Tab-separated table of C-alpha atoms in Angstrom:
chain	number	residue	atom	x	y	z
A	16	MET	CA	-15.728	-107.817	3.879
A	17	LYS	CA	-13.955	-106.150	6.773
A	18	HIS	CA	-15.330	-108.733	9.191
A	19	LEU	CA	-14.509	-111.657	6.903
A	20	ARG	CA	-10.914	-110.481	6.658
A	21	PHE	CA	-10.872	-110.058	10.416
A	22	LEU	CA	-11.885	-113.646	11.062
A	23	PHE	CA	-9.352	-114.909	8.535
A	24	TRP	CA	-6.561	-112.937	10.127
A	25	ILE	CA	-7.470	-114.237	13.549
A	26	PHE	CA	-7.174	-117.767	12.171
A	27	VAL	CA	-3.723	-116.863	10.895
A	28	GLY	CA	-2.938	-115.519	14.349
A	29	PHE	CA	-3.595	-118.922	15.876
A	30	GLY	CA	-1.157	-120.395	13.402
A	31	LEU	CA	1.544	-117.958	14.427
A	32	PHE	CA	1.295	-119.056	18.035
A	33	SER	CA	1.091	-122.756	17.235
A	34	CYS	CA	4.396	-122.643	15.347
A	35	ARG	CA	6.425	-122.174	18.538
A	36	PRO	CA	8.776	-125.092	19.326
A	37	ARG	CA	7.299	-127.861	21.455
A	38	THR	CA	10.272	-127.583	23.813
A	39	GLU	CA	8.460	-124.636	25.467
A	40	ILE	CA	7.370	-125.398	29.026
A	41	TYR	CA	3.932	-123.816	28.521
A	42	GLN	CA	1.687	-125.841	26.198
A	43	VAL	CA	-0.947	-123.876	24.265
A	44	GLY	CA	-4.212	-125.794	23.959
A	45	THR	CA	-7.920	-125.326	23.432
A	46	ASP	CA	-8.527	-123.942	26.928
A	47	ILE	CA	-10.780	-120.855	26.907
A	48	ARG	CA	-8.126	-118.920	28.841
A	49	ASP	CA	-5.580	-119.509	26.070
A	50	SER	CA	-8.122	-118.452	23.437
A	51	VAL	CA	-8.924	-115.216	25.257
A	52	TYR	CA	-5.263	-114.309	25.433
A	53	ILE	CA	-4.490	-115.241	21.814
A	54	TYR	CA	-7.264	-112.969	20.536
A	55	SER	CA	-6.204	-110.210	22.899
A	56	LYS	CA	-2.550	-110.384	21.899
A	57	GLU	CA	-3.551	-110.294	18.226
A	58	LEU	CA	-5.963	-107.375	18.403
A	59	TYR	CA	-4.964	-105.282	21.410
A	60	LEU	CA	-4.409	-101.611	20.674
A	61	TRP	CA	-1.297	-101.777	22.849
A	62	THR	CA	-0.267	-105.248	21.674
A	63	ASP	CA	3.440	-104.422	21.872
A	64	ASN	CA	3.053	-104.136	25.647
A	65	LEU	CA	1.739	-107.696	25.963
A	66	PRO	CA	4.188	-110.590	26.435
A	67	ASP	CA	3.898	-113.694	24.288
A	68	ILE	CA	1.588	-116.440	25.465
A	69	PHE	CA	4.478	-118.573	26.768
A	70	THR	CA	5.472	-115.793	29.136
A	71	PHE	CA	1.941	-114.764	30.106
A	72	LYS	CA	0.739	-118.356	30.706
A	73	PRO	CA	-3.051	-117.834	30.620
A	74	LYS	CA	-3.830	-121.166	32.301
A	75	ASN	CA	-2.157	-119.840	35.430
A	76	TYR	CA	-5.243	-117.655	35.862
A	77	ALA	CA	-8.377	-119.011	37.486
A	78	SER	CA	-10.824	-117.879	34.802
A	79	PRO	CA	-11.055	-116.138	31.406
A	80	GLU	CA	-12.288	-113.054	33.260
A	81	GLU	CA	-9.052	-112.933	35.245
A	82	VAL	CA	-7.071	-113.236	32.008
A	83	ILE	CA	-8.712	-110.165	30.491
A	84	LEU	CA	-8.367	-108.206	33.734
A	85	SER	CA	-4.648	-108.914	33.621
A	86	VAL	CA	-4.488	-107.859	29.949
A	87	ARG	CA	-5.877	-104.474	30.965
A	88	THR	CA	-2.898	-103.879	33.238
A	89	PHE	CA	-0.603	-103.716	30.195
A	90	SER	CA	-2.321	-100.584	28.861
A	91	PRO	CA	-0.587	-97.244	29.447
A	92	VAL	CA	-1.292	-95.119	32.502
A	93	ILE	CA	-3.023	-91.888	31.464
A	94	GLY	CA	-4.116	-89.306	33.994
A	95	GLY	CA	-3.206	-91.586	36.866
A	96	LYS	CA	-5.234	-94.601	35.718
A	97	ARG	CA	-4.973	-97.386	33.163
A	98	ALA	CA	-6.246	-96.436	29.730
A	99	ASP	CA	-7.967	-99.816	29.408
A	100	ARG	CA	-10.796	-100.207	31.880
A	101	PHE	CA	-13.028	-101.717	29.230
A	102	SER	CA	-11.779	-104.958	27.626
A	103	PHE	CA	-14.058	-107.795	28.679
A	104	VAL	CA	-14.966	-111.430	28.255
A	105	SER	CA	-18.475	-112.784	28.687
A	106	ARG	CA	-20.606	-115.840	28.107
A	107	LYS	CA	-21.821	-115.518	24.530
A	108	ILE	CA	-25.440	-116.068	25.492
A	109	ASP	CA	-25.230	-113.190	27.991
A	110	TRP	CA	-23.634	-110.933	25.404
A	111	ASP	CA	-26.216	-111.809	22.757
A	112	ASN	CA	-29.032	-110.905	25.127
A	113	ALA	CA	-27.381	-107.726	26.403
A	114	SER	CA	-26.598	-106.366	22.943
A	115	ALA	CA	-30.147	-107.102	21.759
A	116	GLY	CA	-31.675	-105.412	24.782
A	117	ASN	CA	-33.189	-108.670	26.003
A	118	ARG	CA	-33.349	-108.610	29.765
A	119	VAL	CA	-34.719	-110.560	32.691
A	120	ASP	CA	-34.928	-108.205	35.649
A	121	TYR	CA	-37.156	-105.610	37.266
A	122	GLY	CA	-36.489	-103.092	34.497
A	123	CYS	CA	-35.295	-99.933	36.184
A	124	GLY	CA	-32.169	-98.111	37.325
A	125	TYR	CA	-31.366	-96.638	40.719
A	126	ARG	CA	-29.396	-93.658	41.893
A	127	PHE	CA	-28.678	-92.032	45.232
A	128	LEU	CA	-29.663	-88.372	45.234
A	129	THR	CA	-28.073	-88.042	48.660
A	130	PRO	CA	-26.499	-90.747	50.865
A	131	ASN	CA	-29.927	-91.520	52.379
A	132	ASP	CA	-32.155	-90.879	49.378
A	133	LEU	CA	-32.319	-93.627	46.733
A	134	ARG	CA	-34.394	-92.897	43.614
A	135	ILE	CA	-35.544	-94.589	40.450
A	136	SER	CA	-33.309	-93.181	37.695
A	137	PHE	CA	-35.055	-94.680	34.644
A	138	VAL	CA	-37.621	-97.318	33.716
A	139	TYR	CA	-37.957	-99.489	30.614
A	140	ALA	CA	-41.541	-99.360	29.358
A	141	ASN	CA	-42.054	-103.104	28.778
A	142	SER	CA	-40.449	-104.248	32.025
A	143	ALA	CA	-42.117	-105.290	35.271
A	144	ALA	CA	-41.485	-101.815	36.712
A	145	GLY	CA	-42.786	-100.120	33.574
A	146	LYS	CA	-46.002	-102.142	33.613
A	147	LYS	CA	-46.562	-101.155	37.257
A	148	GLY	CA	-46.300	-97.474	36.353
A	149	ILE	CA	-43.109	-96.828	38.323
A	150	GLN	CA	-41.357	-93.646	37.186
A	151	ARG	CA	-38.028	-91.900	37.434
A	152	GLY	CA	-37.948	-89.713	40.508
A	153	TRP	CA	-39.839	-92.072	42.820
A	154	ARG	CA	-38.031	-92.470	46.142
A	155	LEU	CA	-37.357	-95.923	47.593
A	156	LEU	CA	-38.295	-95.644	51.265
A	157	LYS	CA	-37.894	-99.355	51.965
A	158	VAL	CA	-36.613	-102.285	49.903
A	159	ASN	CA	-37.759	-105.514	51.568
A	160	ASN	CA	-37.746	-103.523	54.838
A	161	ILE	CA	-34.220	-102.269	54.133
A	162	VAL	CA	-33.978	-98.495	54.587
A	163	PRO	CA	-31.531	-97.327	51.868
A	164	ASP	CA	-28.260	-95.609	52.682
A	165	THR	CA	-24.735	-95.748	51.290
A	166	SER	CA	-23.086	-97.780	54.047
A	167	ALA	CA	-21.270	-100.858	52.771
A	168	SER	CA	-23.526	-103.300	54.616
A	169	THR	CA	-26.708	-101.681	53.327
A	170	ILE	CA	-25.352	-101.532	49.781
A	171	ASN	CA	-24.742	-105.291	49.910
A	172	GLN	CA	-28.302	-105.906	51.078
A	173	LEU	CA	-29.723	-103.630	48.389
A	174	ASN	CA	-27.709	-105.379	45.694
A	175	GLU	CA	-29.064	-108.720	46.791
A	176	ALA	CA	-32.643	-107.446	46.864
A	177	LEU	CA	-32.603	-105.436	43.629
A	178	PHE	CA	-30.367	-107.580	41.415
A	179	ALA	CA	-30.284	-111.140	42.736
A	180	SER	CA	-33.765	-111.917	44.027
A	181	ASN	CA	-36.865	-113.621	42.667
A	182	SER	CA	-39.084	-110.835	43.969
A	183	VAL	CA	-38.760	-107.543	45.764
A	184	THR	CA	-41.223	-105.407	47.687
A	185	ILE	CA	-40.537	-101.673	47.596
A	186	GLN	CA	-42.261	-98.872	49.449
A	187	PHE	CA	-42.162	-95.798	47.228
A	188	GLN	CA	-42.720	-92.142	47.915
A	189	LYS	CA	-44.064	-90.373	44.834
A	190	PRO	CA	-43.385	-86.740	43.882
A	191	ASN	CA	-46.823	-85.778	45.281
A	192	ASN	CA	-45.695	-87.204	48.673
A	193	THR	CA	-48.112	-90.145	48.577
A	194	THR	CA	-46.704	-93.616	49.199
A	195	GLU	CA	-47.290	-96.887	47.392
A	196	THR	CA	-45.931	-100.369	48.085
A	197	ILE	CA	-45.293	-102.510	45.000
A	198	THR	CA	-44.013	-106.074	44.690
A	199	LEU	CA	-42.041	-106.870	41.552
A	200	THR	CA	-40.913	-110.149	40.019
A	201	PRO	CA	-38.332	-110.335	37.200
A	202	GLU	CA	-39.780	-110.538	33.681
A	203	ASN	CA	-38.405	-111.086	30.195
A	204	TYR	CA	-38.652	-107.940	28.077
A	205	SER	CA	-36.965	-105.983	25.305
A	206	ALA	CA	-35.514	-102.653	26.396
A	207	ASN	CA	-36.594	-99.476	24.632
A	208	PHE	CA	-33.449	-97.368	24.418
A	209	VAL	CA	-35.286	-94.188	23.455
A	210	LEU	CA	-36.599	-93.516	26.951
A	211	HIS	CA	-38.256	-90.158	26.319
A	212	LYS	CA	-38.905	-87.604	23.596
A	213	GLN	CA	-40.735	-84.293	23.636
A	214	VAL	CA	-40.676	-80.773	22.244
A	215	VAL	CA	-40.629	-77.910	24.753
A	216	ASN	CA	-42.205	-74.696	23.493
A	217	THR	CA	-40.747	-71.735	25.379
A	218	SER	CA	-39.569	-68.180	24.723
A	219	GLY	CA	-40.176	-68.509	20.991
A	220	LYS	CA	-38.099	-71.693	20.784
A	221	LYS	CA	-39.169	-75.244	20.017
A	222	ILE	CA	-36.635	-77.345	21.877
A	223	ALA	CA	-36.465	-81.057	21.035
A	224	TYR	CA	-35.488	-83.263	23.967
A	225	LEU	CA	-34.280	-86.863	23.514
A	226	VAL	CA	-33.282	-89.320	26.241
A	227	LEU	CA	-31.247	-92.163	24.729
A	228	ASN	CA	-30.150	-94.917	27.089
A	229	GLY	CA	-27.975	-97.026	24.790
A	230	PHE	CA	-26.794	-97.735	21.250
A	231	LEU	CA	-28.040	-101.317	21.426
A	232	GLY	CA	-31.271	-103.069	20.516
A	233	ALA	CA	-32.970	-105.950	18.760
A	234	ASN	CA	-31.937	-107.077	15.278
A	235	ASN	CA	-28.358	-105.854	15.746
A	236	GLY	CA	-29.564	-102.421	16.785
A	237	LYS	CA	-31.998	-101.923	13.905
A	238	ALA	CA	-34.900	-101.534	16.339
A	239	THR	CA	-33.170	-98.564	17.959
A	240	GLU	CA	-32.264	-97.128	14.551
A	241	THR	CA	-35.974	-97.185	13.707
A	242	GLU	CA	-36.806	-95.525	17.047
A	243	LEU	CA	-34.294	-92.763	16.338
A	244	ASN	CA	-35.693	-92.148	12.858
A	245	GLN	CA	-39.211	-91.941	14.238
A	246	THR	CA	-38.051	-89.588	16.988
A	247	PHE	CA	-36.413	-87.144	14.589
A	248	ASP	CA	-39.435	-87.317	12.294
A	249	PHE	CA	-41.512	-86.337	15.337
A	250	PHE	CA	-39.148	-83.447	16.106
A	251	ALA	CA	-39.237	-82.257	12.505
A	252	SER	CA	-43.038	-82.413	12.304
A	253	ALA	CA	-43.228	-80.301	15.478
A	254	GLY	CA	-40.937	-77.683	13.939
A	255	ALA	CA	-38.143	-78.126	16.455
A	256	ASP	CA	-35.306	-75.630	16.018
A	257	GLU	CA	-33.068	-76.606	18.972
A	258	LEU	CA	-31.976	-79.970	20.387
A	259	VAL	CA	-31.035	-81.407	23.778
A	260	VAL	CA	-29.718	-84.993	23.799
A	261	ASP	CA	-29.713	-86.668	27.208
A	262	LEU	CA	-27.029	-89.368	27.353
A	263	ARG	CA	-26.587	-89.385	31.120
A	264	TYR	CA	-26.821	-93.196	31.464
A	265	ASN	CA	-25.775	-94.200	27.932
A	266	THR	CA	-22.717	-96.442	28.155
A	267	GLY	CA	-22.413	-97.084	24.411
A	268	GLY	CA	-23.067	-99.894	21.953
A	269	TYR	CA	-23.036	-100.323	18.190
A	270	VAL	CA	-20.704	-97.850	16.458
A	271	TYR	CA	-22.956	-97.640	13.402
A	272	LEU	CA	-25.809	-96.343	15.575
A	273	ALA	CA	-23.545	-93.600	16.896
A	274	HIS	CA	-22.731	-92.684	13.277
A	275	HIS	CA	-26.448	-92.625	12.532
A	276	LEU	CA	-27.194	-90.250	15.404
A	277	CYS	CA	-24.360	-87.989	14.251
A	278	ASN	CA	-25.941	-87.817	10.796
A	279	LEU	CA	-29.344	-87.000	12.295
A	280	ILE	CA	-27.913	-84.096	14.299
A	281	ALA	CA	-25.177	-82.594	12.100
A	282	PRO	CA	-25.834	-79.539	9.885
A	283	ALA	CA	-25.917	-79.939	6.115
A	284	SER	CA	-22.547	-78.187	5.928
A	285	ALA	CA	-20.943	-81.289	7.496
A	286	ASN	CA	-22.104	-83.563	4.668
A	287	GLY	CA	-19.128	-85.325	3.091
A	288	GLN	CA	-16.756	-84.101	5.808
A	289	ILE	CA	-14.820	-86.313	8.231
A	290	MET	CA	-16.917	-87.590	11.098
A	291	LEU	CA	-14.245	-89.714	12.753
A	292	GLN	CA	-11.136	-91.760	12.163
A	293	GLU	CA	-10.370	-95.173	13.682
A	294	ARG	CA	-6.792	-96.223	14.390
A	295	TRP	CA	-5.871	-99.853	15.081
A	296	ASN	CA	-2.572	-101.444	16.091
A	297	GLU	CA	0.267	-101.747	13.580
A	298	ARG	CA	-0.663	-105.291	12.523
A	299	TYR	CA	-4.199	-104.164	11.655
A	300	LYS	CA	-3.368	-100.736	10.299
A	301	ASN	CA	-5.282	-101.501	7.086
A	302	PHE	CA	-8.376	-101.533	9.356
A	303	ASN	CA	-7.759	-97.829	9.978
A	304	ALA	CA	-10.856	-96.152	8.615
A	305	THR	CA	-12.295	-92.700	8.008
A	306	THR	CA	-16.053	-92.259	8.298
A	307	LYS	CA	-17.659	-89.197	6.708
A	308	PHE	CA	-20.972	-87.505	7.379
A	309	ASN	CA	-23.750	-88.551	5.039
A	310	ASN	CA	-26.614	-86.129	5.684
A	311	PRO	CA	-27.328	-84.005	2.597
A	312	THR	CA	-30.831	-83.123	3.864
A	313	PRO	CA	-30.975	-83.158	7.681
A	314	LYS	CA	-34.379	-83.558	9.303
A	315	LEU	CA	-33.588	-80.603	11.564
A	316	ASN	CA	-31.752	-77.396	10.729
A	317	LEU	CA	-29.427	-77.155	13.727
A	318	SER	CA	-26.404	-74.976	14.372
A	319	ARG	CA	-25.911	-76.124	17.970
A	320	VAL	CA	-26.747	-78.983	20.318
A	321	VAL	CA	-26.686	-79.519	24.078
A	322	PHE	CA	-25.726	-82.854	25.642
A	323	ILE	CA	-26.535	-83.942	29.195
A	324	THR	CA	-23.913	-86.292	30.625
A	325	THR	CA	-22.701	-88.092	33.748
A	326	GLY	CA	-19.772	-90.349	34.536
A	327	SER	CA	-21.792	-93.181	32.951
A	328	THR	CA	-21.871	-91.437	29.569
A	329	ALA	CA	-19.331	-93.504	27.676
A	330	SER	CA	-17.910	-94.812	24.468
A	331	ALA	CA	-20.336	-94.425	21.535
A	332	SER	CA	-21.998	-91.551	23.409
A	333	GLU	CA	-18.682	-89.751	23.717
A	334	LEU	CA	-17.953	-90.507	20.058
A	335	VAL	CA	-21.111	-88.598	19.045
A	336	ILE	CA	-20.221	-85.550	21.126
A	337	ASN	CA	-16.610	-85.498	19.935
A	338	ALA	CA	-17.487	-86.053	16.262
A	339	LEU	CA	-19.921	-83.125	16.173
A	340	LYS	CA	-17.656	-80.564	17.850
A	341	PRO	CA	-15.778	-79.498	14.680
A	342	TYR	CA	-19.031	-78.690	12.856
A	343	MET	CA	-21.429	-77.063	15.306
A	344	GLU	CA	-21.631	-75.430	18.707
A	345	VAL	CA	-21.677	-78.212	21.300
A	346	LYS	CA	-22.380	-77.638	24.985
A	347	ILE	CA	-22.181	-80.265	27.746
A	348	ILE	CA	-24.186	-79.985	30.965
A	349	GLY	CA	-23.826	-82.386	33.890
A	350	ARG	CA	-20.593	-84.121	34.811
A	351	ALA	CA	-17.484	-85.272	32.978
A	352	THR	CA	-18.060	-88.327	30.819
A	353	SER	CA	-16.468	-91.729	31.427
A	354	GLY	CA	-13.417	-91.283	29.192
A	355	LYS	CA	-13.586	-94.130	26.671
A	356	PRO	CA	-12.261	-93.033	23.259
A	357	VAL	CA	-11.624	-96.671	22.363
A	358	GLY	CA	-13.682	-99.569	21.041
A	359	PHE	CA	-13.487	-103.231	20.162
A	360	PRO	CA	-14.790	-105.955	17.904
A	361	VAL	CA	-16.707	-108.584	19.862
A	362	VAL	CA	-15.186	-111.931	18.878
A	363	PRO	CA	-17.076	-115.191	19.480
A	364	ILE	CA	-15.159	-118.150	20.905
A	365	ILE	CA	-17.136	-121.329	20.237
A	366	MET	CA	-16.000	-124.044	22.617
A	367	ASP	CA	-18.955	-126.414	22.181
A	368	LYS	CA	-21.596	-126.000	19.437
A	369	SER	CA	-23.980	-128.246	21.337
A	370	ASN	CA	-23.747	-126.278	24.594
A	371	ALA	CA	-24.443	-122.552	24.356
A	372	ALA	CA	-23.370	-121.987	27.958
A	373	ALA	CA	-19.836	-123.131	27.099
A	374	ASN	CA	-19.247	-120.400	24.502
A	375	TYR	CA	-17.776	-116.969	25.089
A	376	VAL	CA	-17.089	-113.637	23.466
A	377	VAL	CA	-13.947	-111.613	24.028
A	378	ALA	CA	-13.651	-107.890	23.373
A	379	PRO	CA	-10.123	-106.520	23.744
A	380	VAL	CA	-9.699	-102.783	23.140
A	381	ALA	CA	-8.578	-102.648	19.502
A	382	PHE	CA	-9.032	-99.135	18.127
A	383	GLN	CA	-9.159	-95.500	19.137
A	384	SER	CA	-11.442	-92.873	17.580
A	385	PHE	CA	-10.485	-89.308	16.645
A	386	ASN	CA	-12.619	-86.465	15.319
A	387	ALA	CA	-11.917	-84.287	12.271
A	388	ASN	CA	-9.612	-82.083	14.336
A	389	GLY	CA	-7.549	-85.120	15.335
A	390	PHE	CA	-8.793	-85.053	18.932
A	391	GLY	CA	-9.375	-88.391	20.612
A	392	ASP	CA	-7.353	-88.398	23.819
A	393	TYR	CA	-10.179	-87.931	26.291
A	394	PHE	CA	-9.357	-90.787	28.622
A	395	ASP	CA	-10.176	-88.423	31.499
A	396	GLY	CA	-13.608	-87.751	30.003
A	397	LEU	CA	-15.190	-84.925	28.033
A	398	GLN	CA	-15.512	-82.038	30.450
A	399	PRO	CA	-18.835	-80.232	30.976
A	400	ASP	CA	-19.337	-76.582	30.145
A	401	LYS	CA	-21.628	-76.468	33.165
A	402	ILE	CA	-21.276	-78.883	36.077
A	403	GLN	CA	-24.710	-79.830	37.330
A	404	ILE	CA	-26.361	-82.401	39.569
A	405	ASP	CA	-28.310	-85.321	38.096
A	406	ASP	CA	-31.640	-84.202	39.542
A	407	VAL	CA	-33.115	-87.647	39.907
A	408	SER	CA	-35.932	-86.239	42.035
A	409	ARG	CA	-37.659	-85.227	38.780
A	410	ASN	CA	-38.792	-87.259	35.793
A	411	PHE	CA	-37.382	-86.939	32.292
A	412	GLY	CA	-38.980	-83.988	30.538
A	413	ASP	CA	-39.714	-82.028	33.721
A	414	THR	CA	-38.460	-78.566	32.754
A	415	GLN	CA	-37.474	-77.950	36.391
A	416	GLU	CA	-35.024	-80.895	36.346
A	417	ALA	CA	-31.657	-79.258	36.910
A	418	CYS	CA	-29.822	-80.331	33.741
A	419	LEU	CA	-32.758	-79.825	31.381
A	420	GLN	CA	-33.529	-76.477	32.991
A	421	ASP	CA	-29.936	-75.340	32.381
A	422	ALA	CA	-30.136	-76.524	28.770
A	423	ILE	CA	-33.388	-74.616	28.162
A	424	THR	CA	-31.972	-71.493	29.785
A	425	TYR	CA	-28.896	-71.643	27.589
A	426	LEU	CA	-30.864	-72.220	24.382
A	427	THR	CA	-33.255	-69.358	25.124
A	428	THR	CA	-30.803	-66.833	26.611
A	429	GLY	CA	-27.309	-67.961	25.620
A	430	ILE	CA	-26.359	-68.117	29.305
A	431	LEU	CA	-25.238	-71.107	31.376
A	432	GLN	CA	-26.279	-69.895	34.827
A	433	ARG	CA	-24.496	-70.847	38.023
A	434	THR	CA	-26.738	-72.632	40.480
A	435	MET	CA	-24.471	-74.044	43.175
A	436	SER	CA	-20.746	-74.468	43.601
A	437	SER	CA	-19.018	-77.133	41.547
A	438	GLU	CA	-17.507	-78.518	44.729
A	439	LYS	CA	-20.929	-79.109	46.259
A	440	ILE	CA	-22.293	-80.715	43.103
A	441	LEU	CA	-19.369	-83.121	42.892
A	442	GLN	CA	-20.199	-84.435	46.360
A	443	GLN	CA	-23.357	-86.073	44.987
A	444	PRO	CA	-23.091	-89.882	44.977
A	445	THR	CA	-22.380	-91.050	41.458
A	446	ASN	CA	-24.337	-93.247	39.107
A	447	ALA	CA	-26.370	-96.323	39.972
A	448	ASN	CA	-27.527	-97.833	36.702
A	449	HIS	CA	-26.663	-101.356	37.662
A	450	LYS	CA	-25.324	-102.815	40.887
A	451	LEU	CA	-24.857	-100.378	43.740
A	452	GLN	CA	-21.353	-99.972	45.107
A	453	LYS	CA	-20.036	-97.841	47.915
A	454	GLU	CA	-17.689	-95.649	45.861
A	455	ASP	CA	-18.735	-96.102	42.241
A	456	TRP	CA	-22.362	-97.022	41.730
A	457	GLY	CA	-21.416	-98.897	38.614
A	458	ALA	CA	-22.699	-99.050	35.046
A	459	PHE	CA	-23.850	-101.636	32.576
A	460	LYS	CA	-21.052	-104.057	31.817
A	461	TYR	CA	-21.719	-104.353	28.131
A	462	MET	CA	-21.152	-101.897	25.712
A	463	GLN	CA	-19.726	-105.697	13.824
A	464	SER	CA	-17.566	-102.923	16.248
A	465	PHE	CA	-18.668	-101.650	19.588
A	466	LYS	CA	-17.863	-98.607	21.664
């Protein structure tokens, strides 16, 4: 019912704008740029900061993407940067595929370990890379004869080769120091967002380890919900008594999947207690909602949890960490998270029913999430208890990988050991999930309600 009311209210919103006198210089029409702004003005968390459509004049912008980028500039400045770095507009067909995990690419992520050392950061099992046996930790010695480094010119060449080509030939160096040259072509596949699961038996502990790469998936996320249920059943059957959740590349997705993961992790004592609260703008204040934990019989009996994070850990991932903090001991290892305590409904804009390529979705930031303690102002990110490098030289599950090793040490000894200075760790080039950039290696663009 919430979504039905939402669509009705948006229809009313159009009516409000159309009632302006026709003597206005700016004429509102059916242009996609006008539609993007009308939805944004209606829903935006900081709607009072936005001018009316006659002042903003959306058709003065070259594209709907430029409209939404301008909308972002009306958000408040927090910690030296705009609070809204997230509102977006996209072709509907692209959004539908992204949210379902349907991809056409090589099927892996990339990350610089050092300015001259580019590694595979993750691989989707059903992708071209997955079928070739490529693994996280493999070093890219050459990409179509390009020797990787972080200079601007090389980054541009790598982007072209890895993200905009019909094939790519990569010379890899494996962890055993052997080399292998593999040619890849893009393939259609469905992403598996549970990238890895295992139970580490050490020092009398059975430590469950989960790598979750997104809160998305086929059938509106139901495929990932099933994967999560199966994973926690596996942990329970193995007798796991501790948990490490690796969200280092998880940029978010369906809010309900984040709620589901919270319920899988939280102790029984949290059942019926506040998980989170959503706050919308004044016009939509009756959308303000409180979600409570619903886990009377957890699969695991946990009193604490460790999360592994990077600057790409965002949105629904941060929601999970923040929601659990009032009810159990939560430790964060890695780097500060992205800083996205806000979310949005994804609203379809159908311009032509007969032409899918003409239709869009718009997702203006519309609500902010707070935990049971009322905390939700983490626009500068959730800070780690232990700053640590993303040791992309090692595969997921390798107990010598820096972040996992720290997590195991903490869970077996209660100590978060120092390994190297925070200053040195922070010099590591940042994330490279999607296109490589000189300063910020980027993240997946896409994030019912989404976070």
